[in-house]
Tab-separated table of C-alpha atoms in Angstrom:
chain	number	residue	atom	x	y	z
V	329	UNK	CA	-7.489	-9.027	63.337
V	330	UNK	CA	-4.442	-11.288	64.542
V	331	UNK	CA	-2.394	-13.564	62.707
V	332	UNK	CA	-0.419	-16.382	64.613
V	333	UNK	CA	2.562	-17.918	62.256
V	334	UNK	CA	2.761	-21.543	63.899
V	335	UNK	CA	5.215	-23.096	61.747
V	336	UNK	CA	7.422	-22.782	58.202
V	337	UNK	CA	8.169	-25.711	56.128
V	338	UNK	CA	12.178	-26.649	56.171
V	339	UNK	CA	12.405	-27.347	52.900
V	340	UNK	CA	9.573	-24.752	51.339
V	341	UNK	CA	8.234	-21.543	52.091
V	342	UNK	CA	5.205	-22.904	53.355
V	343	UNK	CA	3.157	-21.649	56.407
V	344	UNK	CA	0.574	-22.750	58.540
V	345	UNK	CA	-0.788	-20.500	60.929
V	346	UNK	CA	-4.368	-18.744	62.372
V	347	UNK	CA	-6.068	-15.553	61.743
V	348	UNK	CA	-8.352	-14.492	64.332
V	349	UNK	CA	-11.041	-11.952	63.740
V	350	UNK	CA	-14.687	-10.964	65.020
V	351	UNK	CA	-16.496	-13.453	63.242
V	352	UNK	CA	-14.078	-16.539	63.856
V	353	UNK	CA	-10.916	-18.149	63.787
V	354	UNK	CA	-9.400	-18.957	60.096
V	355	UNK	CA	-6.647	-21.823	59.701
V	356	UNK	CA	-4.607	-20.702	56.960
V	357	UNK	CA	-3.734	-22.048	54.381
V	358	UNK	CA	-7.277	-21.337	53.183
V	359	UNK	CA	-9.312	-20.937	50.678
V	360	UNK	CA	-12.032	-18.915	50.011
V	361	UNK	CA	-15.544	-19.438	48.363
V	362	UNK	CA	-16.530	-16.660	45.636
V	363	UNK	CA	-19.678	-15.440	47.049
V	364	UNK	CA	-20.215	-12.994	44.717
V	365	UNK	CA	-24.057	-11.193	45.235
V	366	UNK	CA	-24.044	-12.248	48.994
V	367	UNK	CA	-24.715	-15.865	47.735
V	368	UNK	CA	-22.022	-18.770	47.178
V	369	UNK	CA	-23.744	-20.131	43.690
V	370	UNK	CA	-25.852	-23.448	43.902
V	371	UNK	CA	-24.977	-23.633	47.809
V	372	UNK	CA	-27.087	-22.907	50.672
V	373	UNK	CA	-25.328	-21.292	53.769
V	374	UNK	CA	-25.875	-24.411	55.776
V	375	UNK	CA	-24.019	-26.548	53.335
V	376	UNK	CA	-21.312	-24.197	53.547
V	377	UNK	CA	-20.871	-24.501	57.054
V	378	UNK	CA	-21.337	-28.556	57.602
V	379	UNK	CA	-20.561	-29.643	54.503
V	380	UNK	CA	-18.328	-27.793	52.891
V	381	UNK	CA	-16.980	-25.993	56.066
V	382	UNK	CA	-15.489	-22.863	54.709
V	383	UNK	CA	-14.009	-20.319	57.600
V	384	UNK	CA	-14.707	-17.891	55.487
V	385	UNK	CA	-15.865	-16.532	52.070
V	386	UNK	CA	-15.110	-13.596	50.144
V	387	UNK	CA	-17.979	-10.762	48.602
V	388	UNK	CA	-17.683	-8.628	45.672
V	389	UNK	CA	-18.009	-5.041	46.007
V	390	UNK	CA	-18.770	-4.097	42.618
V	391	UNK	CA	-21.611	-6.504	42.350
V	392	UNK	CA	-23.194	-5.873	45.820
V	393	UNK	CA	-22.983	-2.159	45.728
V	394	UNK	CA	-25.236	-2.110	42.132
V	395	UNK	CA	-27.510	-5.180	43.737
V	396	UNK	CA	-28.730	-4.785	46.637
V	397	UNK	CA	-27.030	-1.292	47.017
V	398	UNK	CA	-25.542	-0.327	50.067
V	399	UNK	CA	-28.788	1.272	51.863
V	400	UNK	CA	-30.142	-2.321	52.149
V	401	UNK	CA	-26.974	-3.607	53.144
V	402	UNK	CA	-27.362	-0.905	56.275
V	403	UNK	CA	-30.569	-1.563	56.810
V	404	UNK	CA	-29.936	-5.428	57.357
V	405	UNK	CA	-27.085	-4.651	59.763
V	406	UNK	CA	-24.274	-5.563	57.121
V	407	UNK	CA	-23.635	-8.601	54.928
V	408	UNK	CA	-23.349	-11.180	57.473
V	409	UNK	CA	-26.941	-10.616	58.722
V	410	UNK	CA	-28.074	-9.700	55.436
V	411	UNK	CA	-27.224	-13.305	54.541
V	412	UNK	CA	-27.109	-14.959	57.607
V	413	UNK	CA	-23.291	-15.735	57.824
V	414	UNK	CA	-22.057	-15.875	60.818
V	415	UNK	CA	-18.025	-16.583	59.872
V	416	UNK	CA	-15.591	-14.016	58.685
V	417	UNK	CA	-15.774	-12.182	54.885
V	418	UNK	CA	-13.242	-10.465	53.110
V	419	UNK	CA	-14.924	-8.131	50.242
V	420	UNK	CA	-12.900	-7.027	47.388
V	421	UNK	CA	-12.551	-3.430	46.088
V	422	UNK	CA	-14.423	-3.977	42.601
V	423	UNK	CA	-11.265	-2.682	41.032
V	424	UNK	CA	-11.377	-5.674	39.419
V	425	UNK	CA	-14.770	-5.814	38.420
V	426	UNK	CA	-14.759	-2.681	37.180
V	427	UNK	CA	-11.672	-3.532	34.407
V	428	UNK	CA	-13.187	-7.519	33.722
V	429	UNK	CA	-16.947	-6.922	33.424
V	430	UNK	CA	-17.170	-2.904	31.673
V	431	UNK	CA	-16.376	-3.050	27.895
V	432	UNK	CA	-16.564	1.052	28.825
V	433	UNK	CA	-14.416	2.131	31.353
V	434	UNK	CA	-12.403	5.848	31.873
V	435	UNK	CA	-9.528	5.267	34.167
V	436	UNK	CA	-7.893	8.877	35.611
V	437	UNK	CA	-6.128	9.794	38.618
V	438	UNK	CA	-9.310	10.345	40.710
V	439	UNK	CA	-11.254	6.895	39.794
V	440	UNK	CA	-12.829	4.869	37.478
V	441	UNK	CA	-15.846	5.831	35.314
V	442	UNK	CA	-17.641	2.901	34.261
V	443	UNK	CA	-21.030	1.386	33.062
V	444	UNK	CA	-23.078	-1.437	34.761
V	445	UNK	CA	-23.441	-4.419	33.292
V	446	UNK	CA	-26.670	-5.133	34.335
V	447	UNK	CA	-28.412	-1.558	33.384
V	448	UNK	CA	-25.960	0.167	31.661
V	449	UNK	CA	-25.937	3.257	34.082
V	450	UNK	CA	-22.624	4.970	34.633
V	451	UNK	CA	-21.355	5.088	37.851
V	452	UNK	CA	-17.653	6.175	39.654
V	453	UNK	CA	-15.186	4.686	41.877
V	454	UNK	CA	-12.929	6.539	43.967
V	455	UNK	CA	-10.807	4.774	46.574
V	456	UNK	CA	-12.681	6.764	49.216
V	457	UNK	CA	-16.191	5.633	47.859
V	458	UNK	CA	-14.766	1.911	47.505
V	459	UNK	CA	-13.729	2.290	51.364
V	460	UNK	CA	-17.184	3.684	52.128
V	461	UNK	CA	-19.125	1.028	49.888
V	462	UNK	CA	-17.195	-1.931	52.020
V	463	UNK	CA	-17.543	0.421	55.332
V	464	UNK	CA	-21.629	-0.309	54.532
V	465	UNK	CA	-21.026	-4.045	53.378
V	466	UNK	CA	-19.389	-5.225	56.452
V	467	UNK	CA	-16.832	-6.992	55.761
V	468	UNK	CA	-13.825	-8.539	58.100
V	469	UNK	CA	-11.243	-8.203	55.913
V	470	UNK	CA	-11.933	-5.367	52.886
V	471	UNK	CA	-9.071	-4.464	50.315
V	472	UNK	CA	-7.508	-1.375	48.763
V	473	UNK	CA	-8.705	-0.172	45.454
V	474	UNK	CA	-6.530	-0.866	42.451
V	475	UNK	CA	-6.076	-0.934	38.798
V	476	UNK	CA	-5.303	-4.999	38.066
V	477	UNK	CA	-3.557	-4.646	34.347
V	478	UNK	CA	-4.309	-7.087	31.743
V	479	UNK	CA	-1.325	-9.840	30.389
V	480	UNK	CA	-0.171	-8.861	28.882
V	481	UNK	CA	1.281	-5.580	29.696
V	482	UNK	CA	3.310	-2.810	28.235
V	483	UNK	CA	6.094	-2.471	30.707
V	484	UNK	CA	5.625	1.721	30.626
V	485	UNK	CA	1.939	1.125	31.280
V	486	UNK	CA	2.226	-1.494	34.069
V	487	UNK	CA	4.904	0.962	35.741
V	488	UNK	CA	1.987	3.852	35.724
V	489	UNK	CA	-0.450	1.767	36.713
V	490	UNK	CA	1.706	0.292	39.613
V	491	UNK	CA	2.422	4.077	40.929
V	492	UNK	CA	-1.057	4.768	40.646
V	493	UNK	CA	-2.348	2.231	42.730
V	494	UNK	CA	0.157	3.121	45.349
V	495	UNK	CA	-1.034	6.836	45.272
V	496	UNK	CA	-4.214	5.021	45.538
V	497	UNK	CA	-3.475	3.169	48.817
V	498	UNK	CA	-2.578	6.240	50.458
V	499	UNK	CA	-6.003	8.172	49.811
V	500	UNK	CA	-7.688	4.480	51.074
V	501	UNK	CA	-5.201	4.617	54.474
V	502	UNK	CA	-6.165	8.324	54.844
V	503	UNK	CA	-9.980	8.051	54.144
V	504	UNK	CA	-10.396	4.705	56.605
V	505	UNK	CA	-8.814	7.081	59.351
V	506	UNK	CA	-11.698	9.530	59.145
V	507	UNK	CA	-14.552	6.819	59.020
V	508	UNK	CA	-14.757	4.258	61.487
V	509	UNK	CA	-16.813	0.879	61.268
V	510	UNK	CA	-20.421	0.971	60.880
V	511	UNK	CA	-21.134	-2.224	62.805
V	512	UNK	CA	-19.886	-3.272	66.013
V	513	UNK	CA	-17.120	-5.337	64.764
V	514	UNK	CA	-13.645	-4.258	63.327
V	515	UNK	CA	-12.168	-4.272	59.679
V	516	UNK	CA	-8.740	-5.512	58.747
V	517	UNK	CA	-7.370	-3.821	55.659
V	518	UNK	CA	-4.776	-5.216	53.244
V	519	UNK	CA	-3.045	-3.328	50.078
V	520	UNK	CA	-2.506	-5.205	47.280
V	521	UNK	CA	0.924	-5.486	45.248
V	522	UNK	CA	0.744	-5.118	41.433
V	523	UNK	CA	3.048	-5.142	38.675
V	524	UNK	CA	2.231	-7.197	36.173
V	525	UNK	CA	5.023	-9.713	35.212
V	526	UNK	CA	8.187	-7.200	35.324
V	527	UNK	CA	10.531	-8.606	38.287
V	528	UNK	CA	11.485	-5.068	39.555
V	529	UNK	CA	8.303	-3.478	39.276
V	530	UNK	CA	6.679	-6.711	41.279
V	531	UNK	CA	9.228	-5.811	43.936
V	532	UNK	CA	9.464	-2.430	44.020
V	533	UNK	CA	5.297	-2.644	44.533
V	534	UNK	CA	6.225	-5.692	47.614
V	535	UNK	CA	8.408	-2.891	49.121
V	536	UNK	CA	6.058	-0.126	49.240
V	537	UNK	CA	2.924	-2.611	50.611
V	538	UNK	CA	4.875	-3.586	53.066
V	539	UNK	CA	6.095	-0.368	54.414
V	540	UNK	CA	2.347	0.274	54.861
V	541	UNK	CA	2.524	-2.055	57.814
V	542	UNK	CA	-1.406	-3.370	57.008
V	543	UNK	CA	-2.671	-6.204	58.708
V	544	UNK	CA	-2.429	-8.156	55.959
V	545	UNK	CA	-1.210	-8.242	52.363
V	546	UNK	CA	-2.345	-9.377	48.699
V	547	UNK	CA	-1.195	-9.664	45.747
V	548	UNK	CA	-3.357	-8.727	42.804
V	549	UNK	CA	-3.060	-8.859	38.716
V	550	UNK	CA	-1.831	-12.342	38.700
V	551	UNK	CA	-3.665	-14.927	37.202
V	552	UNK	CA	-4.702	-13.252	34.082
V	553	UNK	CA	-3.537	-14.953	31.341
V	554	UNK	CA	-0.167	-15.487	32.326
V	555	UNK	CA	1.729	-18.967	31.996
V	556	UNK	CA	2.252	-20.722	35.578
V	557	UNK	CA	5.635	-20.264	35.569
V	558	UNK	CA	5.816	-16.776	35.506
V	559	UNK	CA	2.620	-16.989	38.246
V	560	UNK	CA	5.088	-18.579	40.014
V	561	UNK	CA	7.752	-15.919	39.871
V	562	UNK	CA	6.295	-13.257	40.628
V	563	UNK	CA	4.534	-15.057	43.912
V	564	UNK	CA	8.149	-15.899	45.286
V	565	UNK	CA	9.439	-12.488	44.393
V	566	UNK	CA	6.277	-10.865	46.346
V	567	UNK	CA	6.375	-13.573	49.306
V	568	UNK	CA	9.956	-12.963	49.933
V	569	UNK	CA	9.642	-8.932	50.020
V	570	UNK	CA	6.585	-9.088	52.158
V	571	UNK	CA	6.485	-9.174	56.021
V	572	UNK	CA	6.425	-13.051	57.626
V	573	UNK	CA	4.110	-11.496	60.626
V	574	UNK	CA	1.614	-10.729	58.468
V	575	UNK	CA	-0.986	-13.034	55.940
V	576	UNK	CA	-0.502	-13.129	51.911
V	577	UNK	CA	-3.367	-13.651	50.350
V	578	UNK	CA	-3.385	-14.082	46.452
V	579	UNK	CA	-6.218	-13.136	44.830
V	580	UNK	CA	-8.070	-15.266	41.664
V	581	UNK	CA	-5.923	-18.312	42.021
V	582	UNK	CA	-6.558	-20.704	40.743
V	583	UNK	CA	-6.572	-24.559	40.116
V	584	UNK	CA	-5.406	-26.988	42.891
V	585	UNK	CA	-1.855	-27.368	41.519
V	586	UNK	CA	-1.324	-23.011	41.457
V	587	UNK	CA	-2.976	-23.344	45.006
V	588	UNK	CA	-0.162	-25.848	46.287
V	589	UNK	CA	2.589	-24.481	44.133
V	590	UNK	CA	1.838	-20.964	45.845
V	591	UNK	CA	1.879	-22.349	49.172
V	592	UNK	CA	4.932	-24.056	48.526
V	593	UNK	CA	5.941	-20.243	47.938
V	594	UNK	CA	4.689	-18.600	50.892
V	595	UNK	CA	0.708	-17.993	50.660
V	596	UNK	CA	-1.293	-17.877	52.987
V	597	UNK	CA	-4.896	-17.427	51.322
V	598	UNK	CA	-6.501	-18.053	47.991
V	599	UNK	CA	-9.737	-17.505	46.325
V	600	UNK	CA	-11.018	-18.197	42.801
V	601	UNK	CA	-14.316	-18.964	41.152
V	602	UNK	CA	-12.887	-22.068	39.130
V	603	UNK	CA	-14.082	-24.300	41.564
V	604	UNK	CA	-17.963	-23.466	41.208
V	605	UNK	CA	-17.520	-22.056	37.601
V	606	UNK	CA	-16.365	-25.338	36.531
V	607	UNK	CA	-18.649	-27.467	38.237
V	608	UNK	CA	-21.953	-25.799	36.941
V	609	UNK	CA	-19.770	-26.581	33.594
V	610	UNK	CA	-19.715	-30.344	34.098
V	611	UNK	CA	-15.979	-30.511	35.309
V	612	UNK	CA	-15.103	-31.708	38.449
V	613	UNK	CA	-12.005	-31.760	40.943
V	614	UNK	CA	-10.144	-34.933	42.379
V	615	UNK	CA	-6.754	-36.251	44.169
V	616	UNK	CA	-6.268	-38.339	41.177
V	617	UNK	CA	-7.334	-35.526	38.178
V	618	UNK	CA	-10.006	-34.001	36.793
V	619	UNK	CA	-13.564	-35.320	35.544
V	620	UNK	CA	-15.650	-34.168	32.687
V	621	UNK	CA	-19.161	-35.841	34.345
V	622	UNK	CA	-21.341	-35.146	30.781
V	623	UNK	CA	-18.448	-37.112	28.947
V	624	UNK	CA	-19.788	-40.873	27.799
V	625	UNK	CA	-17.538	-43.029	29.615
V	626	UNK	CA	-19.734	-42.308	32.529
V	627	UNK	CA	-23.229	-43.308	31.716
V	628	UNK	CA	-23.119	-46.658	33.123
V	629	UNK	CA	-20.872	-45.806	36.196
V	630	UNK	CA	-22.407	-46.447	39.041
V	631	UNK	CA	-19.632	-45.970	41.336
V	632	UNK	CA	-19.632	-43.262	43.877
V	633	UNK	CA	-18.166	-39.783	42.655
V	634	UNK	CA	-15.379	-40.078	44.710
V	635	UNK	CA	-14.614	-42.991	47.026
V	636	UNK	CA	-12.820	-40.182	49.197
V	637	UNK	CA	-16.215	-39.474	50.703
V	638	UNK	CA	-14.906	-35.402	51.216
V	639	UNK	CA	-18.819	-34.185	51.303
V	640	UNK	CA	-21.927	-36.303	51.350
V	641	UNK	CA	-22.928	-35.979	48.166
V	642	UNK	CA	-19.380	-37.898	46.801
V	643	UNK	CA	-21.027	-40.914	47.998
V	644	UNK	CA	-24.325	-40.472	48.248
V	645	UNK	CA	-24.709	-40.319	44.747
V	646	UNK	CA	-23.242	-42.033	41.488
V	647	UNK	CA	-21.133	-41.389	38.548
V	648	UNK	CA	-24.341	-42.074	36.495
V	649	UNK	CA	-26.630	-40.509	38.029
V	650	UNK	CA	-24.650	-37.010	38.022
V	651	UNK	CA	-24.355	-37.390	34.353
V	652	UNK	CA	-27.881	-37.881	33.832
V	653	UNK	CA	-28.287	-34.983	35.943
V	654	UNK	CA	-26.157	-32.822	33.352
V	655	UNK	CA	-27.807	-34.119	30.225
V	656	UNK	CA	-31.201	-33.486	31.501
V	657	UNK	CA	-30.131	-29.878	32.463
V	658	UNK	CA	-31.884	-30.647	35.843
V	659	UNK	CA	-30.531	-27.787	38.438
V	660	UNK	CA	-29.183	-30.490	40.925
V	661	UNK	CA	-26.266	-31.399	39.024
V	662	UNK	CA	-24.823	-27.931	39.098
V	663	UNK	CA	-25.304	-27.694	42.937
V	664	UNK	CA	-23.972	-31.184	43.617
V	665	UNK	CA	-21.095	-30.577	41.638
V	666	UNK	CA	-20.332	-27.186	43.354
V	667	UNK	CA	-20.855	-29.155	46.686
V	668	UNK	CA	-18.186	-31.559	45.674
V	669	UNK	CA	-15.752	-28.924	44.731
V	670	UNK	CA	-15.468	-26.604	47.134
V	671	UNK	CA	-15.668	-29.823	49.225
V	672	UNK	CA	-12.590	-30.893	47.806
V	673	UNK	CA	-10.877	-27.151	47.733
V	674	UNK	CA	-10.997	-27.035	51.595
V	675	UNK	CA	-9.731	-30.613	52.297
V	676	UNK	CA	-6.882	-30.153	49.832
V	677	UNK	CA	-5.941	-26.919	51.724
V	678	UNK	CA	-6.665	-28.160	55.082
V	679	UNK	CA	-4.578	-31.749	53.847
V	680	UNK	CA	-1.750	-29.034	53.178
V	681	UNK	CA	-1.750	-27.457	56.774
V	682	UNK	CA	-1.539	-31.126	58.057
V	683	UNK	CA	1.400	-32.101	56.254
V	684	UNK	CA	3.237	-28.408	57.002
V	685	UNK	CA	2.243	-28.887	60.442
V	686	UNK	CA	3.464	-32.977	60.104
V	687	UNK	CA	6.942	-31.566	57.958
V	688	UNK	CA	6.713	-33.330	54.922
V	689	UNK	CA	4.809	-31.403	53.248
V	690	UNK	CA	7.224	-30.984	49.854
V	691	UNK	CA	6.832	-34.659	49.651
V	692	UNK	CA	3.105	-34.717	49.737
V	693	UNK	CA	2.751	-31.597	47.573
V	694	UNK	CA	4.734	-33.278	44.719
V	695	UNK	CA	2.815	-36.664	44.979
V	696	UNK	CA	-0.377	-34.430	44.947
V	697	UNK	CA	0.746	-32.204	41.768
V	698	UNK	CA	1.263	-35.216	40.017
V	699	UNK	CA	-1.452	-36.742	40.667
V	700	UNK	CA	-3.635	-34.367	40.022
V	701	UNK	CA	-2.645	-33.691	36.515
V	702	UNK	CA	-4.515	-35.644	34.728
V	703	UNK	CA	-8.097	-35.941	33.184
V	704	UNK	CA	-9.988	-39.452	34.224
């Protein structure tokens, strides 16, 4: 993997640049479609690709390794045959899966005991079997295993935690040095900086990731519960530790304003499932705020869904008729919705690059955040 830095915004943090890996070039800032069992919900792979036009998409590893397992992941050649995805992935560790999803979970130095959800048959994590398990997934880009706290945090516990993980990193480092790729295409690898909402502990964590020297870097346990100003905080503490050379990606985040506010701060990638979560809900994204489709008001609109005309299905379909859609629980409205989303998630990141690329993108971002918060 290489990342290219071709410009910084003069009055913000912000970045554009390029990360190049086997499977295709990315144009960061990005963002990054949940595709959590090998499958970006309510969207085919096609759509993905022309409409929507992701450069990549993130996997879980939690969820793929208990369905389909990782000897049918093998057997398929990896995840990007397995579901015909010819762009770059970046996996997760299932760290967080494992502390979100498991009501019953035993966290010790070695791993994580937990239960399925789906079954409830106990399985462990290591950080050597979480390198193994995205080894036999495939991704491009596949993440340390950590322990994301919850917010919030005792400051004793988050400091624990925090060490942990970075014992943690080091068994990852070590075991990916003993097992090379499966398939015949290479794996970045980025730690990921915790420490809940405590200033020193965030950059005591930046420190040590960076003195990893990884390819890349994230930053985990945000986005939580935490208000957006401390979000914010902890982002521009992280970004200004962390290495310029190298990407930030940080991970579950979040709704457009977080995404441009942490660009403003120095991010480089994003990924969240609000944007497909919320349109199977009803609730959709715009420039100028957000729409609740099953409300009333629309019934008898029979205007487009947004004159921006981002994917096809802004235009080629009404107000009205998505409603309908909703109230009559058919199946299309949740994938047209999703469509329009993630539609409108990649041109608000890709309308970012432009203006950092352009230099006025502080101007733009301000107009946009304002904009944008409000319900139509």
């Amino acid at each position: 993997m290489k990342f290219d830095l071709k410009i910084t915004d003069t009055t913000s943090k912000a970045r554009a640049g390029t990360i190049t890996t086997d499977h295709g070039v990315i144009e960061t800032p990005i963002f990054m479609p949940v595709g959590t069992v090998a499958s970006v919900k309510g969207v085919h792979q096609q759509e993905l690709k022309k409409d929507i036009n992701a450069d990549i998409i993130l996997g879980n590893t939690y969820h793929l390794y208990l369905r389909p397992g990782t000897k049918i992941l093998e057997k398929a050649g990896g995840l990007h045959k397995f579901m015909n995805w010819d762009r770059p992935i970046l996996t997760d560790s299932g760290g967080y899966q494992v502390y979100s999803l498991s009501g019953n979970n035993k966290i010790n130095e070695k791993g994580v005991k937990f239960k399925s959800h789906i079954d409830g048959s106990m399985h462990f994590f290591t950080p050597e079997s979480s390198m193994d398990i995205q080894r036999s997934i495939g991704a491009d880009i596949i993440m340390a295993f950590d322990e994301c706290t919850p917010y919030p945090c005792e400051y004793n516990y988050a400091k624990n935690s925090m060490h942990m993980t970075h014992r943690w990193l080091k068994r990852c480092i070590n075991h990916l040095v003993k097992t090379p790729e499966i398939y015949d295409f290479k794996q970045a690898f980025f730690p990921i900086v915790q420490g809940s909402t405590y200033k020193d502990l965030r950059k005591q964590s930046a420190e040590f990731i960076a003195s990893m020297g990884a390819e890349g870097n994230a930053i985990g346990g945000l986005s939580v519960g935490e208000p957006a100003e401390e979000l914010y905080e902890m982002t521009d503490i992280v970004c200004s530790v962390l290495p310029e050379d190298k990407p930030r990606y940080l991970m579950g985040v979040g709704t457009p304003i977080n995404i441009l506010e942490n660009i403003a701060l120095g991010v480089d990638m994003f990924d969240c499932v609000m944007p497909t979560r919320n349109a199977r809900n009803g609730m959709l994204f715009t420039a100028h705020g957000s729409i609740n489709i099953k409300n009333k008001k629309w019934e008898d609109d029979f205007s487009p869904i947004d004159e921006m005309n981002i994917t096809f299905v802004d235009t080629e379909y009404s107000k009205a008729y998505l409603r309908h859609l909703f109230v009559a629980k058919e199946y299309l409205a949740k994938q047209i919705a999703t469509i329009h989303n993630l539609g409108f998630y990649m041109w608000l990141v890709r309308e970012a690059r432009k203006h950092i690329l352009a230099g006025d993108f502080t101007t733009w971002k301000n107009k946009m955040v304002k904009q944008m918060d409000k319900r139509l």
